[in-house]
Short mmCIF file of C-alpha atoms and ligand atoms in Angstrom, two decimals:
data_model
loop_
_atom_site.label_atom_id
_atom_site.label_comp_id
_atom_site.label_asym_id
_atom_site.label_seq_id
_atom_site.Cartn_x
_atom_site.Cartn_y
_atom_site.Cartn_z
CA MET A 176 76.07 116.05 -20.21
CA GLN A 177 76.30 113.43 -17.41
CA SER A 178 74.20 110.28 -17.58
CA PRO A 179 71.86 109.61 -14.57
CA GLU A 180 73.91 106.54 -13.78
CA SER A 181 77.21 108.35 -13.37
CA ALA A 182 75.50 111.05 -11.25
CA ALA A 183 74.22 108.36 -8.87
CA GLN A 184 77.70 106.94 -8.60
CA GLN A 185 79.03 110.38 -7.66
CA ASN A 186 76.38 110.71 -4.97
CA THR A 187 77.29 107.38 -3.43
CA ALA A 188 80.93 108.37 -3.34
CA ALA A 189 80.05 111.73 -1.79
CA ASP A 190 78.03 110.03 0.97
CA GLY A 191 81.05 108.19 2.11
CA GLY A 192 83.61 110.94 2.10
CA ALA A 193 82.51 114.53 1.49
CA PRO A 194 81.43 116.40 4.63
CA ASN A 195 78.87 118.67 2.91
CA THR A 196 76.43 116.01 1.71
CA GLY A 197 73.05 115.83 3.41
CA GLY A 198 73.41 112.22 4.50
CA ASP A 199 76.73 112.83 6.19
CA ILE A 200 75.75 115.44 8.77
CA PRO A 201 73.53 113.32 11.06
CA ARG A 202 76.08 110.52 11.12
CA LYS A 203 78.84 112.92 12.16
CA SER A 204 76.83 114.54 14.92
CA THR A 205 75.77 111.13 16.21
CA SER A 206 79.36 109.99 16.52
CA GLY A 207 80.19 113.31 18.21
CA VAL A 208 77.48 112.79 20.84
CA PHE A 209 78.82 109.33 21.56
CA SER A 210 82.48 110.23 21.78
CA GLY A 211 81.80 113.05 24.27
CA PRO A 212 80.19 111.14 27.17
CA LEU A 213 82.33 108.10 26.44
CA GLY A 214 85.47 110.16 26.84
CA ILE A 215 84.19 111.72 30.07
CA MET A 216 83.19 108.32 31.42
CA LEU A 217 86.61 106.92 30.59
CA PHE A 218 88.27 109.90 32.26
CA LEU A 219 86.11 109.55 35.38
CA LEU A 220 86.81 105.85 35.53
CA LEU A 221 90.58 106.34 35.32
CA PHE A 222 90.57 109.36 37.63
CA GLY A 223 88.37 107.58 40.13
CA THR A 224 90.60 104.53 40.14
CA ALA A 225 93.69 106.66 40.67
CA ALA A 226 92.01 108.64 43.45
CA TYR A 227 90.83 105.45 45.15
CA LEU A 228 94.29 103.87 44.97
CA SER A 229 96.04 106.91 46.39
CA TYR A 230 93.37 107.22 49.08
CA ARG A 231 93.90 103.59 50.05
CA THR A 232 97.68 104.11 50.10
CA LEU A 233 97.32 107.12 52.38
CA MET A 234 94.88 105.40 54.73
CA THR A 235 96.81 102.14 55.05
CA PRO A 236 99.35 102.32 57.89
CA ASP A 237 102.94 101.84 56.82
CA PRO A 238 103.96 98.38 58.07
CA VAL A 239 107.66 99.33 57.95
CA GLU A 240 107.28 101.93 60.73
CA PRO A 241 108.22 100.12 63.96
CA ALA A 242 105.88 102.15 66.14
CA GLY A 243 105.91 101.21 69.78
CA THR A 244 109.28 99.48 69.55
CA SER A 245 111.45 100.70 72.38
CA ARG A 246 115.09 101.32 71.60
CA GLU A 247 118.00 103.12 73.12
CA PHE A 248 118.44 106.84 72.59
CA PHE A 249 121.05 109.23 73.85
CA CYS A 250 120.52 112.73 75.12
CA ALA A 251 123.08 114.90 73.37
CA GLU A 252 122.77 117.55 76.06
CA ALA A 253 122.81 115.46 79.25
CA GLN A 254 125.13 112.83 77.64
CA LYS A 255 122.96 110.05 79.05
CA PRO A 256 121.22 107.09 77.39
CA PHE A 257 117.50 106.41 77.74
CA GLU A 258 114.91 104.00 76.40
CA TYR A 259 112.25 105.44 74.16
CA SER A 260 109.64 104.13 71.74
CA MET A 261 108.87 106.42 68.85
CA ASN A 262 105.34 107.31 67.81
CA VAL A 263 104.11 107.04 64.23
CA GLY A 264 105.38 109.92 62.16
CA GLU A 265 107.79 111.10 64.85
CA THR A 266 111.20 112.22 63.66
CA TYR A 267 114.64 112.65 65.24
CA PRO A 268 115.61 114.11 67.58
CA VAL A 269 113.07 112.92 70.14
CA LEU A 270 112.14 114.43 73.50
CA SER A 271 114.79 113.67 76.10
CA PRO A 272 113.67 112.95 79.69
CA TYR A 273 116.86 114.67 80.90
CA SER A 274 116.88 117.93 79.01
CA HIS A 275 113.09 117.96 78.43
CA LYS A 276 113.96 119.14 74.94
CA LYS A 277 114.26 117.36 71.62
CA THR A 278 117.87 116.32 72.11
CA GLY A 279 117.43 112.53 72.02
CA TYR A 280 119.15 110.71 69.16
CA PRO A 281 119.48 107.04 68.21
CA VAL A 282 122.77 105.91 69.63
CA GLU A 283 125.46 103.37 68.80
CA LYS A 284 127.69 101.73 71.36
CA CYS A 285 131.41 101.25 71.03
CA TYR A 286 133.08 98.66 73.25
CA TRP A 287 136.65 99.20 72.01
CA THR A 288 139.43 100.75 74.02
CA ARG A 289 142.13 102.86 72.42
CA ASP A 290 144.68 100.07 72.81
CA GLY A 291 142.48 97.50 71.01
CA LYS A 292 140.81 95.76 73.93
CA ARG A 293 137.20 95.31 74.95
CA LYS A 294 135.54 97.26 77.71
CA ARG A 295 132.40 96.43 79.67
CA GLU A 296 130.85 99.90 79.66
CA PRO A 297 130.32 101.24 76.15
CA THR A 298 131.01 104.68 74.82
CA TYR A 299 127.77 106.11 73.45
CA VAL A 300 128.18 107.66 70.03
CA ILE A 301 125.57 109.56 68.02
CA LEU A 302 126.13 109.05 64.30
CA ASN A 303 127.02 112.16 62.32
CA GLU A 304 124.10 111.61 59.95
CA PHE A 305 121.65 112.20 62.80
CA LEU A 306 123.46 115.38 63.83
CA GLY A 307 123.43 116.70 60.26
CA LYS A 308 127.20 116.39 59.93
CA ASN A 309 129.12 114.92 57.01
CA GLY A 310 131.76 112.25 57.06
CA ASP A 311 132.48 109.21 59.19
CA THR A 312 131.49 109.13 62.83
CA ILE A 313 134.59 108.69 64.99
CA CYS A 314 134.38 107.29 68.51
CA PRO A 315 135.76 109.99 70.82
CA ASP A 316 137.18 107.36 73.15
CA CYS A 317 139.04 104.92 70.90
CA GLY A 318 139.16 106.82 67.60
CA ARG A 319 137.50 104.02 65.62
CA ILE A 320 134.79 104.59 63.01
CA VAL A 321 131.30 103.94 64.38
CA VAL A 322 128.57 102.77 62.00
CA GLY A 323 124.87 101.98 62.23
CA HIS A 324 124.31 98.75 64.17
CA ASN A 325 127.89 99.11 65.26
CA PRO A 326 129.43 95.63 65.71
CA ALA A 327 130.81 94.72 69.11
CA PRO A 328 134.41 93.46 69.31
CA PRO A 329 134.64 89.65 68.90
CA ASP A 330 134.88 87.54 72.06
CA SER A 331 138.48 86.68 71.19
CA ILE A 332 139.48 90.26 72.01
CA PRO A 333 140.66 90.40 75.65
CA LEU A 334 138.79 92.58 78.09
CA ALA A 335 140.59 95.72 79.14
CA ASP A 336 140.17 94.96 82.84
CA GLY A 337 141.51 91.43 82.30
CA LYS A 338 138.69 89.64 84.07
ZN1 ZN B 536 135.24 103.50 70.80
#
């Protein structure tokens, strides 16, 4: 036979841990009601923040894009240079005023002659990367490698026409 005292002790212990006691059910459901909306609120807060940040990123113009900056292009079809300023989001090749097609590429200039002198009129060279080709871009006139922002020959190099 259990004494009333030890039975009370068992009840107290059951309140804290066992799920089937009468006192435990309301406490559990209360915590369930709280964790539900709290979790949803937390989710909405995080989701909303992420959505806002990506919205702001999409709506902010990219400052790197040099829109409106005119630079020299070269029509691959007409083999002529022309000035053009790209619009935002525009890609290569651009519309050529000569061919009236999208045959305008950014162009590099090579001022070398085949015998290692400078010339006044450059050879226009479209880099292979813009034409979708692999490997180094070779100047068809002097046979040198042409790179982006192709450096001009130093002033110490004599001009080909000697003047
Ligand atoms: Zn060259």
